[in-house]
Amino acid sequence: MLQHETILILDFGSQYTQLIARRVREQGVYCEIHPFHLSADAIAAKRPKGVILSGGPSSVTDEDAPRVEERFYDKVNTPILGICYGMQLVAIDLGGKSAPAARREYGHAKLKVLSGKTRLFDELPFDLDVWMSHGDHVTDLPPGFHKTATTGDVVTAMENDERRIYCVQFHPEVSHTPLGKEILRNFLFNICGCSGDWTPSGFIKEEIEKIRAIVGETDRVICGLSGGVDSTVAAVLVHEAIGDRQTCIFVNNGLLRYREFEDTLQVYKDNLHLNVIGVDASQDFYMVLEGVSDPEKKRKAIGAKFIDVFQAEADKIKDANWLVQGTLYPDVIESVSVRGASVTIKTHHNVGGLPEKMNLKLIEPLRELFKDEVRLIGKDLGIPEEILGRHPFPGPGLGVRILGDITPEKVELLQKADKIFIEELHNFDLYEDVWQAFAVLLPIQSVGVMGDFRTYEKTVALRAVTSTDGMTADWARLSHDLLAAVSSRITSEVRGVNRVVYDITSKPPGTIEWE
């Protein structure tokens, strides 16, 4: 990639860190997320236009609270924005004081800007709605700082314009802070002097040149296709660079959506003109999944079998030195713990998946991008909406949407139920209004009545969420008419299901997927 003006975000473990990055990118400014312990020398070497200190779950008063290097503020000669925990950290590090609040401030708050002479709140109203999430508050400002905003008697913003350090206690990156975008824009353009030279579409030309340079004129490339947005955009981007020297392998693991393997394979060949091999390995996957109920074991079994199948096909391709993966920036970030070893919520299916024994070097053309940027690039590359507009789909497919053990019969049942749900979303013109929608097959049966007969059959749960990035999500308020139509069709058309329920859990506390 060419050298763009860059904002560095130091991550202290906030659930919103990726959201900060997306908001910066939306302003046309390239940014990167790094762990909080990135050295001051490494930060200075990157010559950022500015640095943002994220929020985080810790208290700055904790003995093991995450901190930047002691010489960070002197070594990094660039504007700094501290958000939430970042504000507390600045206060403590530069001679102020912070203490636990009498009560945790969480949710909506009314902020009062104290003076129009503040660059961070330039041309904004004096009264702002903001979103709070903190347990500490600044009690004494560091020398040289003055408060610029309050909520009640709490210092909500402070700055030292001479040192170019600006801090806010609230979260400007979330949608619950309506003018947060303007606050970040003031930091990026008025304070850091950014021009906004980052555009996803401009990325295409740069990446094609980069791929050609690293692959050379003779090397061959292998790409694993999943049928989803990420791998498809990666494959088409590489195809634009080197043409048929890329061979794509599309494996049917028997856990895809209804007819997805057949229909998508045709799009790959006829519409996108990719050099693609389709491999139906459904029965191989069903065999290794027989009797496996634990979700993490299912993921690992599916991943291991995919590697076996993929490697067998890849070995047939001579002179291949490179492997293309549709790794996205969130995949990269989530695979690097802020504090080191972290709790595994679920095994990620992309980063570090294929074994070193394949002896292939990686090409990850999308590893600097977020999902929304990938879709924009895919549109510029001419990828049809039937692929670009698809809802996210987990790597293990229906394997993690069938709770309990997996059989071909259960897969077929869930495929039919899921197909009906998606069809009705389209019929009601609501498919594009939700981030993700799908059916889940539950490992329970219940009593029902069909005609004159008593039944004891399976239950299907419907899940639909609204979101901007999948990091947080709310359950979709689908119309009763839609839900009634879906329930009626599933119980009538899918033999073996006599009950349909709707999941109304947000993320957090739940996850989007059930496993």
XYZ file of C-alpha atoms in Angstrom:
515
model
C 0.000 0.000 0.000
C 1.175 3.535 -0.719
C 2.005 5.708 2.271
C -1.188 7.359 3.499
C -1.589 9.801 6.332
C -2.282 7.578 9.313
C -3.999 7.725 12.682
C -2.846 5.153 15.251
C -5.339 3.789 17.774
C -3.873 2.242 20.911
C -6.252 -0.419 22.206
C -6.818 -0.728 25.945
C -9.441 -3.457 25.539
C -12.568 -1.465 24.746
C -15.428 -3.233 23.004
C -15.671 -0.081 20.853
C -12.068 0.082 19.601
C -12.898 -1.271 16.152
C -15.769 1.178 15.982
C -13.343 4.062 16.540
C -11.326 2.791 13.574
C -14.390 2.508 11.363
C -15.465 6.042 12.216
C -11.999 7.333 11.321
C -11.994 5.414 8.020
C -15.451 6.810 7.199
C -13.860 10.275 7.268
C -11.420 9.179 4.538
C -8.493 8.821 6.934
C -6.499 5.596 7.125
C -5.964 4.217 10.626
C -4.467 1.207 12.362
C -5.191 -0.442 15.713
C -2.266 -1.541 17.867
C -2.003 -2.916 21.432
C -1.537 -0.246 24.095
C 2.012 -1.459 24.802
C 3.335 -0.509 21.343
C 6.616 1.226 22.083
C 6.974 4.979 21.768
C 9.801 4.433 19.262
C 7.580 2.208 17.110
C 4.789 4.782 17.210
C 7.136 7.622 16.273
C 8.600 5.539 13.428
C 5.167 5.256 11.847
C 4.918 9.067 11.762
C 1.198 9.196 12.514
C -0.863 12.339 12.069
C -2.435 11.614 15.446
C -2.886 8.990 18.163
C -6.131 7.912 19.806
C -6.145 6.194 23.211
C -9.184 3.910 23.381
C -11.465 3.123 26.268
C -11.109 -0.077 28.237
C -12.614 -2.194 31.013
C -9.859 -1.543 33.567
C -9.647 1.157 36.208
C -6.536 3.312 36.075
C -6.304 2.789 39.826
C -5.831 -0.977 39.379
C -2.350 -2.245 40.194
C -2.027 -3.959 36.799
C -3.851 -1.295 34.787
C -2.584 -1.092 31.185
C -0.300 1.898 30.619
C 1.662 3.480 27.798
C 5.418 3.898 28.034
C 6.505 6.604 30.470
C 8.129 8.614 27.665
C 5.153 8.220 25.334
C 3.870 11.797 25.725
C 7.271 13.365 25.040
C 8.437 10.957 22.348
C 5.238 10.950 20.293
C 5.179 14.450 18.864
C 1.643 14.362 17.489
C -1.905 15.240 18.649
C -3.457 12.792 21.130
C -7.130 12.060 21.763
C -7.971 10.143 24.933
C -11.389 8.467 25.046
C -12.909 7.263 28.349
C -10.116 5.119 29.874
C -7.756 7.106 27.644
C -8.799 10.292 29.437
C -8.260 8.718 32.859
C -4.842 7.510 31.746
C -3.759 10.948 30.544
C -4.909 12.490 33.815
C -2.926 10.043 35.955
C 0.185 9.994 33.756
C 0.530 13.785 33.511
C 0.056 14.667 37.166
C -3.702 14.764 37.675
C -5.881 12.524 39.795
C -8.660 10.052 39.112
C -10.911 8.246 41.553
C -13.820 5.791 41.469
C -17.107 7.584 40.897
C -19.827 7.460 43.543
C -21.864 5.547 41.006
C -20.960 4.121 37.601
C -22.124 6.446 34.820
C -23.534 4.355 32.002
C -25.840 5.334 29.167
C -27.184 8.644 27.884
C -26.001 11.884 29.443
C -26.320 15.614 28.778
C -22.985 17.313 28.219
C -22.377 21.028 28.661
C -19.550 22.598 26.628
C -18.052 25.331 28.812
C -16.452 27.505 26.171
C -16.530 28.056 22.442
C -12.733 28.307 22.543
C -12.128 24.576 22.239
C -10.915 23.055 18.993
C -12.449 19.644 19.723
C -15.957 21.065 20.046
C -15.517 23.766 17.415
C -18.811 24.833 15.782
C -20.818 22.359 17.874
C -23.744 23.204 20.183
C -23.023 23.936 23.829
C -25.456 21.183 24.869
C -24.779 17.680 23.527
C -26.250 14.205 24.006
C -23.441 11.733 24.689
C -22.978 8.083 25.675
C -21.140 7.308 28.899
C -19.566 4.079 30.148
C -17.160 4.577 33.033
C -16.602 3.905 36.717
C -13.813 6.457 37.373
C -13.762 10.216 36.959
C -11.034 12.856 36.907
C -10.920 14.704 40.223
C -7.846 16.911 39.587
C -6.746 18.026 36.132
C -3.081 17.656 35.173
C -1.024 20.876 35.089
C -1.636 22.869 31.907
C -5.065 21.317 31.234
C -8.428 23.008 31.503
C -11.875 21.440 31.470
C -13.927 22.076 28.361
C -17.135 20.158 29.133
C -19.026 18.687 32.083
C -22.014 16.493 32.878
C -23.314 17.822 36.143
C -20.252 18.232 38.348
C -18.192 15.602 36.481
C -15.344 16.666 34.181
C -16.361 15.211 30.825
C -13.696 16.777 28.597
C -10.329 18.408 29.121
C -7.514 19.607 26.898
C -4.060 21.076 26.733
C -3.916 22.844 23.398
C -0.246 23.698 23.779
C 0.671 19.999 24.089
C -2.093 19.044 21.609
C -3.726 16.580 24.002
C -7.518 16.339 24.068
C -9.631 14.036 26.209
C -13.297 13.074 26.526
C -14.966 10.865 29.109
C -17.769 9.791 26.746
C -17.696 7.701 23.558
C -17.892 9.836 20.384
C -17.585 6.721 18.195
C -20.973 5.193 19.076
C -24.245 6.082 17.386
C -25.701 7.011 20.787
C -23.513 10.139 20.649
C -25.323 11.851 17.739
C -22.615 14.452 17.038
C -19.708 12.136 17.772
C -18.772 12.056 14.103
C -18.291 15.829 14.127
C -16.145 15.634 17.269
C -13.881 13.040 15.668
C -13.820 15.088 12.481
C -12.597 18.120 14.429
C -9.784 16.017 15.867
C -8.808 14.530 12.509
C -8.965 17.646 10.363
C -8.818 20.731 12.600
C -6.295 19.363 15.080
C -4.293 16.644 13.240
C -4.428 18.387 9.869
C -5.550 15.325 7.911
C -6.684 15.793 4.317
C -8.630 12.541 3.943
C -6.611 10.673 1.298
C -7.948 7.173 2.084
C -10.706 5.737 -0.109
C -11.657 2.056 -0.467
C -11.979 2.408 -4.252
C -8.463 3.849 -4.528
C -7.279 0.790 -2.634
C -7.991 -1.473 -5.655
C -5.324 -0.020 -7.923
C -2.736 -0.030 -5.134
C -3.471 -3.626 -4.159
C -3.370 -4.930 -7.747
C 0.084 -3.387 -8.181
C 1.190 -4.853 -4.856
C -0.045 -8.372 -5.772
C 1.713 -8.270 -9.135
C 4.936 -7.164 -7.472
C 5.029 -9.914 -4.836
C 3.745 -12.772 -7.029
C 5.951 -11.989 -9.988
C 5.353 -13.012 -13.605
C 5.369 -16.813 -13.296
C 4.202 -17.926 -9.837
C 0.833 -19.616 -9.438
C -1.642 -18.840 -6.676
C -4.296 -20.907 -4.888
C -7.404 -19.359 -3.369
C -9.925 -20.974 -1.046
C -13.478 -19.812 -1.795
C -16.287 -20.065 0.749
C -19.081 -18.521 -1.296
C -19.134 -15.454 0.950
C -18.261 -11.819 0.394
C -14.712 -11.800 1.769
C -13.193 -14.724 -0.121
C -15.007 -13.745 -3.322
C -13.725 -10.158 -3.284
C -10.205 -11.398 -2.481
C -10.329 -13.879 -5.377
C -11.620 -11.330 -7.892
C -9.014 -8.790 -6.784
C -6.205 -11.311 -7.303
C -7.769 -12.384 -10.628
C -7.611 -8.745 -11.762
C -3.907 -8.795 -10.965
C -2.723 -12.142 -12.387
C -5.676 -13.734 -14.214
C -5.806 -17.538 -14.525
C -2.529 -18.025 -12.697
C -4.862 -18.115 -9.695
C -6.744 -21.380 -9.174
C -9.723 -21.152 -6.818
C -10.964 -24.141 -4.819
C -14.590 -24.064 -3.662
C -15.339 -26.856 -1.187
C -18.876 -27.965 -0.389
C -18.715 -29.067 3.243
C -22.377 -30.072 3.208
C -23.136 -27.241 5.625
C -23.887 -24.430 3.185
C -27.252 -22.773 2.593
C -29.844 -24.365 0.308
C -28.315 -24.857 -3.195
C -25.559 -22.399 -2.350
C -22.779 -24.605 -3.672
C -24.365 -25.175 -7.094
C -25.630 -21.619 -7.624
C -22.485 -19.859 -6.397
C -20.188 -22.110 -8.410
C -22.075 -21.096 -11.534
C -21.677 -17.393 -10.681
C -17.947 -17.893 -10.159
C -17.542 -19.518 -13.543
C -20.053 -17.693 -15.734
C -20.232 -14.192 -14.246
C -16.832 -13.622 -12.663
C -14.842 -15.889 -15.017
C -12.703 -17.279 -12.203
C -10.523 -20.323 -12.704
C -12.376 -22.398 -10.092
C -12.587 -26.053 -9.070
C -15.722 -27.191 -7.229
C -15.295 -30.063 -4.748
C -18.315 -31.757 -3.166
C -16.971 -33.276 0.056
C -20.254 -33.305 1.981
C -20.089 -36.954 3.015
C -16.505 -36.600 4.258
C -17.574 -33.801 6.596
C -20.654 -35.667 7.817
C -18.445 -38.629 8.748
C -16.068 -36.619 10.956
C -18.992 -34.809 12.591
C -20.925 -37.940 13.478
C -21.812 -37.856 17.174
C -19.996 -34.547 17.836
C -22.120 -32.099 19.831
C -19.683 -29.685 21.497
C -19.573 -26.474 19.407
C -15.834 -25.933 19.727
C -15.140 -29.561 18.783
C -17.449 -29.175 15.782
C -15.565 -26.086 14.642
C -12.232 -27.847 14.972
C -13.477 -30.979 13.187
C -14.864 -28.907 10.319
C -11.652 -26.878 10.108
C -9.409 -29.950 10.154
C -11.423 -31.743 7.460
C -11.453 -28.617 5.307
C -7.669 -28.485 5.506
C -7.447 -32.150 4.442
C -9.783 -31.685 1.477
C -8.274 -28.393 0.449
C -4.714 -29.672 0.658
C -5.547 -32.733 -1.425
C -6.821 -30.473 -4.199
C -4.021 -27.945 -3.805
C -1.388 -30.680 -4.187
C -2.671 -31.248 -7.725
C -1.722 -27.682 -8.696
C 1.935 -27.517 -9.652
C 4.208 -24.519 -9.121
C 1.828 -22.874 -6.643
C 3.700 -20.750 -4.115
C 0.943 -18.543 -2.723
C -2.334 -18.963 -0.866
C -5.054 -16.281 -0.948
C -7.223 -15.773 2.137
C -10.070 -13.325 2.672
C -8.770 -12.183 6.053
C -10.273 -8.861 7.173
C -8.874 -6.288 9.558
C -11.184 -7.333 12.432
C -9.879 -10.907 11.997
C -6.324 -9.645 12.410
C -7.143 -7.486 15.434
C -9.142 -10.189 17.213
C -6.290 -12.665 16.763
C -3.924 -10.422 18.747
C -4.864 -10.106 22.395
C -4.413 -6.727 24.036
C -2.896 -8.319 27.129
C -1.392 -11.512 25.713
C -3.158 -14.834 26.281
C -6.913 -14.267 26.161
C -10.053 -16.309 26.603
C -11.183 -18.114 23.464
C -14.834 -17.334 22.762
C -14.696 -19.375 19.564
C -12.034 -20.571 17.188
C -11.614 -18.194 14.285
C -11.814 -19.921 10.920
C -9.553 -17.604 8.950
C -6.347 -16.500 10.662
C -3.735 -19.222 11.031
C -6.056 -21.894 9.673
C -3.992 -23.734 7.086
C -0.905 -25.728 8.079
C 2.631 -24.617 7.456
C 3.353 -27.951 5.799
C 1.549 -26.685 2.700
C 4.644 -24.520 2.289
C 2.670 -21.652 0.754
C 3.119 -17.948 1.421
C 0.025 -15.937 2.256
C -1.647 -13.224 0.202
C -4.287 -11.425 2.258
C -5.382 -8.491 0.078
C -8.212 -7.438 2.400
C -6.421 -7.601 5.754
C -6.460 -3.787 6.087
C -10.207 -3.469 5.456
C -13.483 -3.621 7.336
C -16.511 -5.483 5.953
C -18.289 -2.382 4.668
C -15.137 -1.321 2.805
C -14.864 -4.800 1.260
C -18.413 -4.530 -0.078
C -17.646 -1.155 -1.661
C -14.562 -2.611 -3.334
C -16.536 -5.636 -4.493
C -19.088 -3.362 -6.120
C -16.315 -1.533 -7.997
C -14.968 -4.919 -9.117
C -18.344 -5.877 -10.646
C -19.257 -8.646 -8.215
C -23.034 -9.257 -8.391
C -25.298 -8.145 -5.561
C -26.477 -11.703 -4.976
C -23.041 -12.326 -3.428
C -22.168 -8.865 -2.088
C -25.549 -8.426 -0.438
C -25.543 -11.759 1.354
C -25.774 -11.720 5.085
C -22.634 -12.855 6.956
C -22.280 -16.614 7.189
C -20.051 -18.457 9.687
C -17.059 -20.411 8.418
C -18.384 -23.710 9.858
C -21.712 -22.957 8.179
C -24.824 -24.710 9.425
C -22.594 -26.806 11.654
C -22.918 -24.108 14.328
C -26.578 -23.456 13.613
C -27.547 -27.052 14.372
C -27.261 -27.343 18.130
C -26.102 -30.802 19.099
C -24.863 -33.485 16.722
C -25.089 -33.110 12.958
C -26.723 -35.467 10.457
C -27.539 -35.011 6.746
C -31.241 -35.135 7.659
C -30.882 -32.251 10.122
C -28.910 -30.245 7.579
C -31.607 -30.699 4.950
C -34.312 -29.726 7.431
C -32.470 -26.552 8.476
C -31.641 -25.608 4.871
C -35.344 -25.697 4.006
C -36.376 -23.693 7.078
C -33.625 -21.122 6.517
C -34.569 -20.794 2.837
C -38.177 -20.012 3.777
C -37.091 -17.357 6.288
C -34.848 -15.613 3.743
C -37.508 -15.845 1.004
C -40.095 -14.169 3.221
C -37.666 -11.428 4.217
C -37.289 -10.687 0.502
C -41.057 -10.937 -0.040
C -41.627 -8.353 2.691
C -38.747 -6.232 1.322
C -36.887 -6.450 4.639
C -33.794 -8.497 3.769
C -31.562 -5.442 3.395
C -32.924 -3.878 6.589
C -31.303 -6.525 8.794
C -27.609 -7.236 9.247
C -28.038 -10.981 9.542
C -30.955 -13.400 9.570
C -31.027 -17.168 9.810
C -32.726 -20.209 11.300
C -31.312 -22.387 14.085
C -32.265 -26.014 14.710
C -32.660 -26.651 18.439
C -31.909 -30.000 20.108
C -35.361 -30.169 21.670
C -38.718 -31.561 20.672
C -42.171 -30.451 21.728
C -45.734 -31.632 21.484
C -47.882 -30.327 18.673
C -51.075 -31.056 16.795
C -51.328 -31.430 13.028
C -54.772 -32.324 11.775
C -56.096 -35.085 13.983
C -52.640 -36.265 15.008
C -50.444 -35.498 17.985
C -46.864 -34.720 17.000
C -43.601 -34.640 18.876
C -41.165 -32.856 16.613
C -38.307 -30.377 16.386
C -38.153 -26.642 17.127
C -36.630 -24.007 14.856
C -35.502 -20.640 16.248
C -35.398 -17.604 13.990
C -32.660 -15.037 14.526
C -32.520 -11.569 12.902
C -30.391 -8.665 14.080
C -29.688 -5.086 13.110
C -26.120 -3.813 13.293
C -23.564 -1.655 11.523
C -20.545 -3.885 12.026
C -21.543 -7.042 13.915
C -19.582 -5.995 17.010
C -22.803 -5.034 18.764
C -26.278 -5.912 17.528
C -29.915 -5.532 18.446
C -32.676 -7.991 17.655
C -34.693 -6.913 14.635
C -38.273 -5.792 15.265
C -39.730 -7.800 12.403
C -43.416 -7.396 11.638
C -45.858 -9.872 13.125
C -47.207 -10.557 9.644
C -43.746 -11.609 8.446
C -43.131 -13.839 11.449
C -46.556 -15.400 11.048
C -45.885 -16.126 7.368
C -42.506 -17.695 8.127
C -43.856 -19.816 10.982
C -46.820 -21.017 8.928
C -44.658 -21.987 5.974
C -41.989 -23.760 8.029
C -44.450 -25.861 10.025
C -46.391 -26.671 6.843
C -43.550 -27.260 4.382
C -40.685 -28.609 6.505
C -41.493 -32.118 7.683
C -40.211 -32.680 11.205
C -40.785 -29.171 12.608
C -43.879 -28.286 14.606
C -42.745 -25.200 16.499
C -41.048 -21.899 15.522
C -39.708 -19.361 18.037
C -38.098 -15.924 17.606
C -34.884 -14.910 19.401
C -35.101 -11.416 20.970
C -31.609 -11.294 22.519
C -29.230 -8.429 21.745
C -25.424 -8.568 21.539
C -24.300 -8.157 24.275
C -25.293 -10.088 26.340
C -25.753 -12.769 23.673
C -23.764 -13.362 20.508
C -25.272 -13.194 17.031
C -24.696 -16.883 16.333
C -25.956 -19.438 18.849
C -22.680 -21.396 18.897
